XYZ file of C-alpha atoms in Angstrom:
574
model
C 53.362 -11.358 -56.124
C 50.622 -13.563 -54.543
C 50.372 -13.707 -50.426
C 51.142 -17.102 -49.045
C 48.052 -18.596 -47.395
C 48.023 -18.961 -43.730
C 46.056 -22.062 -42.271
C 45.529 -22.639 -38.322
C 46.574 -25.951 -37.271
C 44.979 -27.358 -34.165
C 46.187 -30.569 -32.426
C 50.151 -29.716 -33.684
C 50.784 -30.429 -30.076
C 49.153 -33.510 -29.523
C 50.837 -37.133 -29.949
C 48.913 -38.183 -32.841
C 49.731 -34.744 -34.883
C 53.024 -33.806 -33.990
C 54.713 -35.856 -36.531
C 52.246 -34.973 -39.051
C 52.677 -31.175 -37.939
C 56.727 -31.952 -38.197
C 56.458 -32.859 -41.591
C 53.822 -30.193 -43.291
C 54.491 -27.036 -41.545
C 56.308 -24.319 -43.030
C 57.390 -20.603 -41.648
C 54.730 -18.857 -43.526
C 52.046 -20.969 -44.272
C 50.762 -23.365 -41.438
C 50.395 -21.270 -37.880
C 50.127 -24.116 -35.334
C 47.717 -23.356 -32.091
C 49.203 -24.656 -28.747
C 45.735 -23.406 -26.864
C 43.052 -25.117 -27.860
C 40.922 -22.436 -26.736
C 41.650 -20.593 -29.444
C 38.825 -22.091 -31.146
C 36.209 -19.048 -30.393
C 38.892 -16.590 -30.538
C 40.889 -17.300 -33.663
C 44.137 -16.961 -31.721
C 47.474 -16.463 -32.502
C 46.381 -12.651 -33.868
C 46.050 -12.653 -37.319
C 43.928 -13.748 -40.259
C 43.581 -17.088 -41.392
C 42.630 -18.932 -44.781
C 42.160 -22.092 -43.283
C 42.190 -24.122 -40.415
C 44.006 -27.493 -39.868
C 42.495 -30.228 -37.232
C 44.934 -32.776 -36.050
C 45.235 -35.405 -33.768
C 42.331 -36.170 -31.048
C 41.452 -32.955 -31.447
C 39.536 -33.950 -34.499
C 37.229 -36.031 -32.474
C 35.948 -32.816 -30.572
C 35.370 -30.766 -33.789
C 31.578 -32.051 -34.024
C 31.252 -30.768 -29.909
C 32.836 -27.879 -30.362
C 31.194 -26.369 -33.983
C 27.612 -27.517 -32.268
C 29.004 -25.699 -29.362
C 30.096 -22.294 -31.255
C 26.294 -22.692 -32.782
C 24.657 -23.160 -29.459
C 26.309 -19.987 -27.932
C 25.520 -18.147 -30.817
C 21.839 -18.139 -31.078
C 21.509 -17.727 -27.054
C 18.659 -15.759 -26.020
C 21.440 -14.082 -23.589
C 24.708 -12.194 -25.167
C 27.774 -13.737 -25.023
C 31.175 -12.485 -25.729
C 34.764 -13.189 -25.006
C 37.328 -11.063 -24.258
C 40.807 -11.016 -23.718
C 43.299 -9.280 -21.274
C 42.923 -5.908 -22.750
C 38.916 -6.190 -22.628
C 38.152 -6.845 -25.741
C 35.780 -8.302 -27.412
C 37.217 -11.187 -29.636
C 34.448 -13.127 -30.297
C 30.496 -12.835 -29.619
C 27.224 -14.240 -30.223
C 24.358 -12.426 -32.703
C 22.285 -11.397 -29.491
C 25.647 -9.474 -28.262
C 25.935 -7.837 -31.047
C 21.945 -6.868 -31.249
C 22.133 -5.629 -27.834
C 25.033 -3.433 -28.818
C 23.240 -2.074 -31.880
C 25.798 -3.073 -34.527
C 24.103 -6.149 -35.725
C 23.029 -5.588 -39.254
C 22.344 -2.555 -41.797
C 26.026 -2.064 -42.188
C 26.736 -1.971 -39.261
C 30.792 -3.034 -38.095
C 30.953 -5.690 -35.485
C 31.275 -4.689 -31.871
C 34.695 -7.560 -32.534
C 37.847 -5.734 -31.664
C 35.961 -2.977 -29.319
C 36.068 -2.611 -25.538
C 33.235 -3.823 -24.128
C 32.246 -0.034 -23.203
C 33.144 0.995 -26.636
C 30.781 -1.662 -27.851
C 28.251 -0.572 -25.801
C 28.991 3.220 -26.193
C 29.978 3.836 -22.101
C 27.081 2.245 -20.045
C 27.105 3.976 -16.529
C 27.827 1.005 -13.931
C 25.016 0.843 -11.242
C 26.373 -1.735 -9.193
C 27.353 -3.718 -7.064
C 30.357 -4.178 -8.577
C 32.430 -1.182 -9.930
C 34.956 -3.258 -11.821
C 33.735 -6.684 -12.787
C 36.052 -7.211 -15.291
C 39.126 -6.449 -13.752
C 37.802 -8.474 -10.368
C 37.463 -11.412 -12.629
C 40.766 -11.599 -13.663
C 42.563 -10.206 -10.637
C 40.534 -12.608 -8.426
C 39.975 -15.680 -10.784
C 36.109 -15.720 -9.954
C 32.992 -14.921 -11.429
C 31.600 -11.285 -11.289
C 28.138 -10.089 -11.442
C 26.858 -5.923 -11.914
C 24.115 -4.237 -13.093
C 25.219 -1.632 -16.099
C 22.191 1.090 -17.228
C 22.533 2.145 -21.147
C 20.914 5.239 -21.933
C 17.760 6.047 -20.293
C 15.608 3.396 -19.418
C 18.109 0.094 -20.690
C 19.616 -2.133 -17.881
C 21.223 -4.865 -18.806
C 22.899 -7.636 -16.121
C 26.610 -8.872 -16.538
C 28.507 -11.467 -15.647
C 31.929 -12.055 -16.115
C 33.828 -15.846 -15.982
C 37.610 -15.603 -16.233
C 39.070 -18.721 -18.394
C 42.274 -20.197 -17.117
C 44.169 -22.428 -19.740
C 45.103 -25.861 -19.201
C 47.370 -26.432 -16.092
C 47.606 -22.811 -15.696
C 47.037 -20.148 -13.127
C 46.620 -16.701 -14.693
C 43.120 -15.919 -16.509
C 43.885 -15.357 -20.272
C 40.395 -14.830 -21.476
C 36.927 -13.373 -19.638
C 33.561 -15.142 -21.135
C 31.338 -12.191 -20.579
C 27.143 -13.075 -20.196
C 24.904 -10.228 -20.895
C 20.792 -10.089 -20.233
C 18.681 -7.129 -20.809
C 16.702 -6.925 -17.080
C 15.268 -3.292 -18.104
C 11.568 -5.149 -17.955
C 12.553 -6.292 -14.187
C 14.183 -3.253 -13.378
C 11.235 -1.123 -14.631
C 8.960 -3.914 -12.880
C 11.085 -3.492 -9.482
C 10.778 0.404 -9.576
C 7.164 0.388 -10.070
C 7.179 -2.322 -7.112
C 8.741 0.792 -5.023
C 6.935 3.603 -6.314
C 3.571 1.268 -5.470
C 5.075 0.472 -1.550
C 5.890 4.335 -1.295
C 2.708 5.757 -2.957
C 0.930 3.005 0.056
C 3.007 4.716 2.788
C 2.098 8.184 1.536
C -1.805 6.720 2.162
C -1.503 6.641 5.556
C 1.057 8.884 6.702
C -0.648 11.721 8.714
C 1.280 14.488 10.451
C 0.938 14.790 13.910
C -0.152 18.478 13.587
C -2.838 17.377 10.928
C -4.199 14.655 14.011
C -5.156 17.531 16.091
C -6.170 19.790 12.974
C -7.950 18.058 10.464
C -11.450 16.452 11.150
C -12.211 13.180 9.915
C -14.231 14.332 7.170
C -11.159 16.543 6.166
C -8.768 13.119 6.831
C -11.004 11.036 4.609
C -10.752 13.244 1.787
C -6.754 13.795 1.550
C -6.701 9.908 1.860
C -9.343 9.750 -1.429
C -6.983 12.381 -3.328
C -4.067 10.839 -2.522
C -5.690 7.180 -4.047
C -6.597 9.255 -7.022
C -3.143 10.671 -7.217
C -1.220 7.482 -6.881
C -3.417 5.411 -9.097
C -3.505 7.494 -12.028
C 0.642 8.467 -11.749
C 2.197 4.891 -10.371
C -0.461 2.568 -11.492
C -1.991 4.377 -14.582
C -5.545 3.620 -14.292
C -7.448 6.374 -15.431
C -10.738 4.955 -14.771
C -11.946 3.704 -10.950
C -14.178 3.032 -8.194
C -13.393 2.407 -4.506
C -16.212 1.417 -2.512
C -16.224 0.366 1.933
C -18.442 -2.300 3.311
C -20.302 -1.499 5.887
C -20.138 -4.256 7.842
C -23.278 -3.603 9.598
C -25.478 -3.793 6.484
C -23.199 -5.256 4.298
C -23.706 -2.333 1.992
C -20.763 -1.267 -0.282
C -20.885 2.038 0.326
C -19.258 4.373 -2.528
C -15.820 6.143 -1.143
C -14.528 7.586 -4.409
C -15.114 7.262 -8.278
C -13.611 8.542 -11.078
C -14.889 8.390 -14.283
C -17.387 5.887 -13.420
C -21.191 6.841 -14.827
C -23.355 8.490 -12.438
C -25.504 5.648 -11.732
C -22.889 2.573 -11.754
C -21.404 4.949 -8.596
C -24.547 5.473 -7.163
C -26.109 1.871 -7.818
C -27.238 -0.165 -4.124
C -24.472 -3.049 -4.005
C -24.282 -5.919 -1.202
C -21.287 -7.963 -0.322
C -23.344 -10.928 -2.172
C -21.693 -13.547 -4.715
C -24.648 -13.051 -6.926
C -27.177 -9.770 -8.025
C -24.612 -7.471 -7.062
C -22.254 -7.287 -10.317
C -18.332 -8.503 -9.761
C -18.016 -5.816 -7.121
C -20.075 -7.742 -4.647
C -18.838 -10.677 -5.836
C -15.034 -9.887 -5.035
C -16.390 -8.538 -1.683
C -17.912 -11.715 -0.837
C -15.422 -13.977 -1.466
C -12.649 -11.544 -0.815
C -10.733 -13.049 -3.998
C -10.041 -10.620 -7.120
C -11.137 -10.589 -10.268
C -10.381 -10.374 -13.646
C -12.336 -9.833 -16.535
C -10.742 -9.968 -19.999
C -14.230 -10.074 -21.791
C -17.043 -8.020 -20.497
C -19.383 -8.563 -23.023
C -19.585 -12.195 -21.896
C -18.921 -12.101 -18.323
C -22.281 -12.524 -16.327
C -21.124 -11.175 -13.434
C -20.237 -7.546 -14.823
C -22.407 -4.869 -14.463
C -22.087 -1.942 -16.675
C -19.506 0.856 -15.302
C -18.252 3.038 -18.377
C -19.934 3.559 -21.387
C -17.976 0.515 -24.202
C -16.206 -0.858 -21.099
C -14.300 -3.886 -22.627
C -12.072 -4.980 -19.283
C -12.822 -4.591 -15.769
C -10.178 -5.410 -12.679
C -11.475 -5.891 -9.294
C -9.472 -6.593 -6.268
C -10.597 -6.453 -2.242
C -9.043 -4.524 -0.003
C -8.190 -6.706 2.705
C -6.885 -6.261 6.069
C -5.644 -9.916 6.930
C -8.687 -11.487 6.575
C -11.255 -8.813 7.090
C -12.899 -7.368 4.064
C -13.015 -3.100 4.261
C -13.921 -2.362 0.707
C -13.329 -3.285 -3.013
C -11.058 -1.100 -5.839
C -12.508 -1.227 -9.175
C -10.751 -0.176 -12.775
C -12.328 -0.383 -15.559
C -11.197 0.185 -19.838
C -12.643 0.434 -22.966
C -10.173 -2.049 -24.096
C -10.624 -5.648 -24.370
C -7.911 -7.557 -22.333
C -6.664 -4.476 -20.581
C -5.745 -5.443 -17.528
C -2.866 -8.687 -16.516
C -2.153 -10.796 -14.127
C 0.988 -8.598 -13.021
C -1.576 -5.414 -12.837
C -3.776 -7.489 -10.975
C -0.711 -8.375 -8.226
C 0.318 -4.819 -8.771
C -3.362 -3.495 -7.452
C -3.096 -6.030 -4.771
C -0.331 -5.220 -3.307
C -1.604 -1.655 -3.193
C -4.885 -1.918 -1.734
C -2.485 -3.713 0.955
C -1.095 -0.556 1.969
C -5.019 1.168 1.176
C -6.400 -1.197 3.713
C -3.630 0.017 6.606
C -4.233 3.732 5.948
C -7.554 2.757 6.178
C -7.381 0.758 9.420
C -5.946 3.665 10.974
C -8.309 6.034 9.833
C -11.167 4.136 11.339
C -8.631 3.601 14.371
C -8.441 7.323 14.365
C -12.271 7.479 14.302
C -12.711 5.114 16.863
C -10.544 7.231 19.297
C -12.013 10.302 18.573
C -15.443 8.590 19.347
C -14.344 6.903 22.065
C -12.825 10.161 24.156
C -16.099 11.917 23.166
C -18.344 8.864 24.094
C -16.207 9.095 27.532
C -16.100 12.775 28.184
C -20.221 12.687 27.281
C -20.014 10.048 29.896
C -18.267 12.049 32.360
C -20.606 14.646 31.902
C -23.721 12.760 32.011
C -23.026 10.923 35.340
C -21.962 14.175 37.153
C -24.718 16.026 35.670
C -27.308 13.269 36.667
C -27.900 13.975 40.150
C -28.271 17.567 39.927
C -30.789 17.700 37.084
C -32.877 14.407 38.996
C -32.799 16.893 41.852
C -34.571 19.379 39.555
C -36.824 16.813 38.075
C -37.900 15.896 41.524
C -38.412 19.402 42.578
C -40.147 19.809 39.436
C -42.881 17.243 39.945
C -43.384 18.246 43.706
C -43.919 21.634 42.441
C -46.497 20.459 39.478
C -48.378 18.474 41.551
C -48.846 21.749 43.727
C -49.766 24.358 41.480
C -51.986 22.267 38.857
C -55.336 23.389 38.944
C -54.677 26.492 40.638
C -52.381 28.638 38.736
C -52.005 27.864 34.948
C -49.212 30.227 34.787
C -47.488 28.576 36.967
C -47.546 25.192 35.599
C -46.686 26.404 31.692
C -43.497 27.784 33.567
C -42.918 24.488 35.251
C -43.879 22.695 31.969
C -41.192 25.095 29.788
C -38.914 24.186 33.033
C -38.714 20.517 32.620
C -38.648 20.599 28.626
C -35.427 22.203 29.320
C -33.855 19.928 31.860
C -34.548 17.241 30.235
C -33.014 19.161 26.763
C -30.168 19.744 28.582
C -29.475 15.995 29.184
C -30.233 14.978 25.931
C -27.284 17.639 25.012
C -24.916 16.393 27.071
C -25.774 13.001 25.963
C -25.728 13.756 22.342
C -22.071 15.007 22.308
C -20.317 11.669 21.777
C -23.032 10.670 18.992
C -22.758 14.348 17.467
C -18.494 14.199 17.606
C -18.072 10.314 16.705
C -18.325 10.201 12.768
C -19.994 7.247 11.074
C -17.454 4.533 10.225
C -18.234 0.796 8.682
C -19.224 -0.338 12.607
C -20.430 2.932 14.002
C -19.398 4.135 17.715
C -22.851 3.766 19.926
C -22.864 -0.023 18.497
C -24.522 -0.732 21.542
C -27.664 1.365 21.056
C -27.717 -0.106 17.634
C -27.648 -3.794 19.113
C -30.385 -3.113 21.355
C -32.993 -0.820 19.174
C -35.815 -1.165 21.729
C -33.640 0.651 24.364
C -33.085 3.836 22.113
C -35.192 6.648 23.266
C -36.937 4.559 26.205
C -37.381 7.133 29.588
C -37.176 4.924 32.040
C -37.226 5.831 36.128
C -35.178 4.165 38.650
C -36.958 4.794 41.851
C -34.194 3.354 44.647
C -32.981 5.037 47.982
C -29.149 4.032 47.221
C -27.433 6.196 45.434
C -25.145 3.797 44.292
C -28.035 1.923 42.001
C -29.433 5.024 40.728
C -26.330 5.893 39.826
C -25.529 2.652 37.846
C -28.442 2.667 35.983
C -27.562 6.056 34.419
C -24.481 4.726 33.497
C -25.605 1.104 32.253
C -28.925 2.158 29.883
C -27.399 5.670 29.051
C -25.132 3.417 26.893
C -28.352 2.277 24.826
C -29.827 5.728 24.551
C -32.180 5.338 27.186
C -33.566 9.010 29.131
C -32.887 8.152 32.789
C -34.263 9.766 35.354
C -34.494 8.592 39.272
C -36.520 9.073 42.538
C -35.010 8.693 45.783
C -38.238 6.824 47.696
C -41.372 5.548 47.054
C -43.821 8.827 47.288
C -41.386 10.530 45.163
C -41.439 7.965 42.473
C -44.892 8.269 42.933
C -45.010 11.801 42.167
C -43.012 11.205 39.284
C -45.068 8.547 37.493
C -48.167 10.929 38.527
C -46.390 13.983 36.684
C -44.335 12.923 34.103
C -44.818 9.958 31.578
C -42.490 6.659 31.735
C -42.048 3.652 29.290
C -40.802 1.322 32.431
C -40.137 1.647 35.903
C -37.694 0.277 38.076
C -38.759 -0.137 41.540
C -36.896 -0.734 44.753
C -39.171 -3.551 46.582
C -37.556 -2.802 49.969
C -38.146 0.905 50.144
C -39.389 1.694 53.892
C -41.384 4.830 53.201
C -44.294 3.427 51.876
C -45.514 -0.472 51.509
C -44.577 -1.951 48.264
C -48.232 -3.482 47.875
C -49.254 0.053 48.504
C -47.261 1.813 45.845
C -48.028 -0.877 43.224
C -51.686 -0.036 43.896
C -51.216 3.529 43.611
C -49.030 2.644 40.538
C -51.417 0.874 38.561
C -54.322 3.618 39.964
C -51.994 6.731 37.768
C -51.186 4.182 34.905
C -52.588 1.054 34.499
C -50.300 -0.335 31.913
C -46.872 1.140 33.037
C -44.124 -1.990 32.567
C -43.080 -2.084 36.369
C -39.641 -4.028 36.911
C -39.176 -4.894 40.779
C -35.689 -4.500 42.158
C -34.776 -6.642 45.349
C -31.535 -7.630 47.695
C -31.150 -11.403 47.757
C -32.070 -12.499 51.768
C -34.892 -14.136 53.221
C -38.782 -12.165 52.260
C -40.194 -12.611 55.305
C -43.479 -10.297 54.563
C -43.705 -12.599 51.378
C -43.972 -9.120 48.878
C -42.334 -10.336 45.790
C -45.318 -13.279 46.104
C -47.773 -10.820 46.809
C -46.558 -8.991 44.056
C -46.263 -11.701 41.504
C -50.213 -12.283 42.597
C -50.954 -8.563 41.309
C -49.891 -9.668 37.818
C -45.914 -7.893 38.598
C -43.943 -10.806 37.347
C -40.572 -8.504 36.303
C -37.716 -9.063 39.117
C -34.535 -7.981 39.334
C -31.957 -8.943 41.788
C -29.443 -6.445 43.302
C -26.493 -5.747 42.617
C -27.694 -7.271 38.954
C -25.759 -7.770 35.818
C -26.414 -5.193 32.831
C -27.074 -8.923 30.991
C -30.104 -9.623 33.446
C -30.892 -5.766 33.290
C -31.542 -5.754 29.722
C -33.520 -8.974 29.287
C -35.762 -7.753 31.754
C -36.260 -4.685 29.883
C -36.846 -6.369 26.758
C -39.646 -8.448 28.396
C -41.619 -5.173 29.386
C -41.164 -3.389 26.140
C -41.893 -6.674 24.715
C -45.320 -7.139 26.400
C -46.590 -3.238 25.866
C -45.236 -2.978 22.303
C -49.113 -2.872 20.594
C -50.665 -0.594 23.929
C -48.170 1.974 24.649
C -48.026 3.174 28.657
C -50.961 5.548 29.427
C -49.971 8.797 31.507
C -49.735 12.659 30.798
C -47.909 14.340 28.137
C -45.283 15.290 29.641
C-alpha cells in the first residue's frame, strides 16, 4: 500500500489562496501553514514531499529562497531553534563549527544547542541566554568556551509571530572569537608581565644595590619575552643621553660583536637600532637581505623588529628581536612589543628614579660632611703652612712629617668628597652632572683667602659641586703663607682685607708665583683708596662682587683657567 504524499501549502490563509486552498486540500495530502515563518523551519512537524505557494505569498518566494541562501553561506553560524532549544534549521558554518558537517557526519538538526556543540562551559556574562531571550523578548549576548582553547560568541534573537506576544522561535548567531580571546589574554599576560618589571619590594629597596636591581629587571625582560611574547632572540640597549651612545643592557642570542658594536642614536651609520632611536618610531623589517638600514645581528637573520622604548616622549633605549625567518614578525607583534616596552620604560624610569635618590642622599650626606669638615681641616692646612714655612731649611725631618701631614688632610677631603661619586651609580645622565658641565672646574685647588666666614664657607659649598679642592685662609699673610707653601690653580682674594694692603699682597703674590690666576673679591660701596684701579693697572683684571652669584663665580673662573691653560701656575710641589 503506497503512502499518500504530503505537500506544505503556504499562503492557504491569505485572500487570494483560500478559495484555491478550499477546493484542493484534502485530510492527508495537502498540510496548509498558517505561519509563514515556517519557511526555515519546515513547520507543522513532519516530513514533506512538496511544498505549495499560494496567494501573495508567491511574490516573496524569490526574497525569501535568496534569503535562505544568504544565511546559509554566512561567514557567522546561524541556527534556529524552537521552544524546546532546538535546533530546527541552520546554516553550513553552524554545522562546521559543531563538527558534524561532512564525512558522515548527522546534522546537528534536531539537537540541543549544547548537544550540538557537545556541552560548551558558559563563560559569561550571561548564564542563560536562551531562556532570557524568550522569557524577556530581547536579544542575548554570552561568551561559551568549547574544549580547550575554542570560544565562540552567541547571540540569541527571540522571533515573535505576526500580531503576537510570546516568542515561538530563537534565531541563534554564533562567531568563533578564540583568535580575540587568545589575542585579549596575551594583551593581559603582556600588561602583567610589564607590572612584574617594575614591581620592587620594599625590603628589596633597602637590600638590593642597584647593580643587583638592574639585573632582576634584565631577567625578568628575558623571562617575559621569551614566555608571553615568544621571542627567542633579542637585544635591549639604553641611550645615554649624554653621549648619545646606545649602550648594551641585555642580549640574548645576539653574536658577540653585533652586542658589542659602538651604536649612536643617528638615522644613518648606525644600523635600524639607531635609526629607531633617533626617530623614536619602530621598525619593521620583513626582508633583511634588502633593507639598507639592517646591520647584521644573527647569523641567516631573515626578519628583524625594532621598537623604542619610550617614556612619553623621551627616548631611554631600543628592544631588538631578530629571526632566521623571512617575514617573522607582524604588525600585531609589533603593537604587542610596543605596548610592552611601555611598561619597560616605567620600570625603567623608576629604576633611574631609584638611582637618582640614592645619589642624591649620598651627594647630600657627602655634602654634609664636607662643609662641617671644612673648617677644621683649613684650620690644619693653615697650621700646616705656618709650621712649613718654619722648619724648612732647618730640620728635614720635620718637614717630610709635615709634607706626609698635609698629603693626608687633604686625602681625607678628597674621601669625604668622593662618597657621593663612589655611592651614586652611573645612569643615562649621571649624578655630579654638574662637574661634567663644567670640565675645567674638576680637580682645580683653588684658595679662598676672605676674613668672613660666611664666604669661605660658600665657596666650599658652590665649587665643591664641580669637583674643585677648596681650601681657605682667613687674612691676607695667611693666604700668603699658603700660596708660598702649597701650590694653587686660582686664587680668590678678599680686596678689603685690613691686615695687609691689597697692592702689597698682590706684589708679594706675583713675587711667590708669577702666573697664579688671581680673582679679586670686593663689597659693592664707594673705593675711595682707588685699589681695584690700582689693581687693574698691575695687569689683575678678574673681579668679583660680593655676595656674587655661582653664575658670575664660574665665568670668572673660566676666564683664569682660560688664560693659563698653555703655562700652568708656577709654585712648589706640594
Amino acid at each position: 500500500m503506497s503512502t499518500t504524499p504530503r505537500i506544505l501549502v503556504y499562503g492557504a490563509n491569505e485572500d487570494a489562496g483560500r478559495s484555491l486552498w478550499e477546493s484542493v486540500r484534502t485530510a492527508d495530502s495537502l498540510i496548509g501553514s498558517h505561519d509563514n515563518t515556517g519557511w526555515l523551519t519546515k513547520s507543522p512537524e513532519g516530513e514533506f514531499q512538496g511544498a505549495l505557494v499560494l496567494g501573495e505569498t508567491l511574490q516573496h518566494l524569490p526574497t525569501m529562497m535568496a534569503l535562505e541562501t544568504v544565511v546559509k553561506h554566512l561567514p557567522e553560524g546561524v541556527a534556529v531553534l524552537d521552544l524546546d532549544l532546538k535546533i530546527q534549521w541552520c546554516n553550513d558554518r553552524f554545522a562546521e563549527m559543531t563538527g558534524r558537517k561532512g564525512n558522515g557526519s548527522p546534522s546537528p538538526v534536531g539537537l540541543t544547542f549544547d548537544e550540538a556543540f557537545a556541552t560548551p562551559h558558559i563563560v559569561g556574562p550571561d548564564f542563560a541566554p536562551f531562556h532570557n531571550a524568550l522569557g524577556s523578548g530581547m536579544t542575548a549576548r554570552t561568551k561559551y568556551r568549547i574544549g580547550e582553547s575554542t570560544y565562540i560568541d552567541v547571540v540569541a534573537a527571540p522571533i515573535l509571530p505576526e500580531g503576537g506576544i510570546d516568542p515561538t522561535l530563537v534565531v541563534v548567531t554564533v562567531r568563533d572569537i578564540s583568535q580575540e580571546h587568545q589575542q585579549g589574554e596575551k594583551l593581559t599576560a603582556i600588561h602583567e608581565a610589564g607590572q612584574d618589571l617594575g614591581d620592587i619590594a620594599p625590603e628589596d629597596l633597602v637590600s638590593m644595590s642597584v647593580d643587583a636591581r638592574k639585573m632582576l629587571l634584565r631577567e625578568k625582560i628575558i623571562l617575559h619575552t621569551k614566555d608571553v611574547l615568544k621571542f627567542e632572540t633579542i637585544e635591549v640597549r639604553l641611550l645615554n643621553e649624554r653621549t648619545n651612545r646606545l649602550e648594551p643592557l641585555l642580549h640574548v642570542g645576539i653574536l658577540s660583536e653585533a652586542a658589542e658594536r659602538e651604536l649612536y642614536a643617528l638615522p644613518t651609520d648606525n644600523g635600524v637600532t639607531g635609526y629607531v632611536a633617533a626617530t623614536g618610531n619602530s621598525y619593521l623589517c620583513r626582508d633583511t637581505s634588502h633593507d639598507p638600514l639592517y646591520l647584521t645581528g644573527i647569523d641567516n637573520a631573515s626578519s628583524s623588529l625594532t621598537v623604542p622604548i619610550k617614556r612619553h616622549d623621551r627616548v631611554l633605549g631600543t628592544f631588538n628581536v631578530e629571526s632566521t625567518h623571512a617575514n617573522a614578525f607582524t604588525e600585531q607583534d609589533q603593537q604587542f612589543l610596543e605596548l610592552f616596552c611601555r611598561d619597560l620604560s616605567v620600570a625603567l624610569n623608576t629604576l633611574e628614579l631609584l638611582v637618582y635618590e640614592r645619589a642624591t642622599v649620598a651627594s647630600e650626606s657627602s655634602a654634609v660632611l664636607l662643609r662641617e669638615a671644612a673648617r677644621p681641616v683649613d684650620e690644619i692646612l693653615n697650621d700646616i703652612a705656618w709650621l712649613k714655612n718654619k722648619f724648612v731649611g732647618f730640620d728635614p725631618q720635620a718637614t717630610e712629617r709635615l709634607q706626609r701631614m698635609l698629603k693626608q688632610t687633604r686625602t681625607i677631603r678628597q674621601l669625604i668628597f668622593g662618597i657621593g661619586e663612589k655611592v651614586a651609580p652611573q645612569v643615562s645622565a649621571p649624578m655630579g652632572g654638574e662637574a661634567f658641565s663644567k670640565p675645567k672646574l674638576r680637580g682645580k685647588r683653588v684658595l679662598i683667602a676672605d676674613a668672613d666666614e660666611s664666604v669661605r664657607a660658600a665657596g666650599h659649598e658652590l665649587l665643591a659641586r664641580f669637583g674643585c679642592e677648596v681650601e681657605t685662609a682667613h687674612n691676607g699673610e695667611e693666604a700668603l703663607l699658603m700660596i708660598k707653601s702649597f701650590n694653587y690653580d686660582v686664587v680668590l682674594y678678599d680686596a678689603e682685607m685690613t691686615d695687609i694692603n691689597l697692592i702689597e699682597a698682590l706684589e708679594k703674590i706675583r713675587a711667590i708665583n708669577a702666573t697664579i690666576p688671581v680673582v679679586l673679591m670686593k663689597g659693592f660701596g664707594y673705593d675711595g683708596a682707588h685699589r681695584m684701579v690700582k689693581a687693574l693697572l698691575m695687569g689683575f683684571k678678574l673681579a668679583l662682587y660680593k655676595p656674587f652669584r655661582l653664575d658670575l663665580l664660574l665665568t670668572e673662573l673660566d676666564k683664569a683657567f682660560s688664560s693659563t691653560a698653555e703655562t700652568p701656575p708656577a709654585g712648589l710641589s706640594s
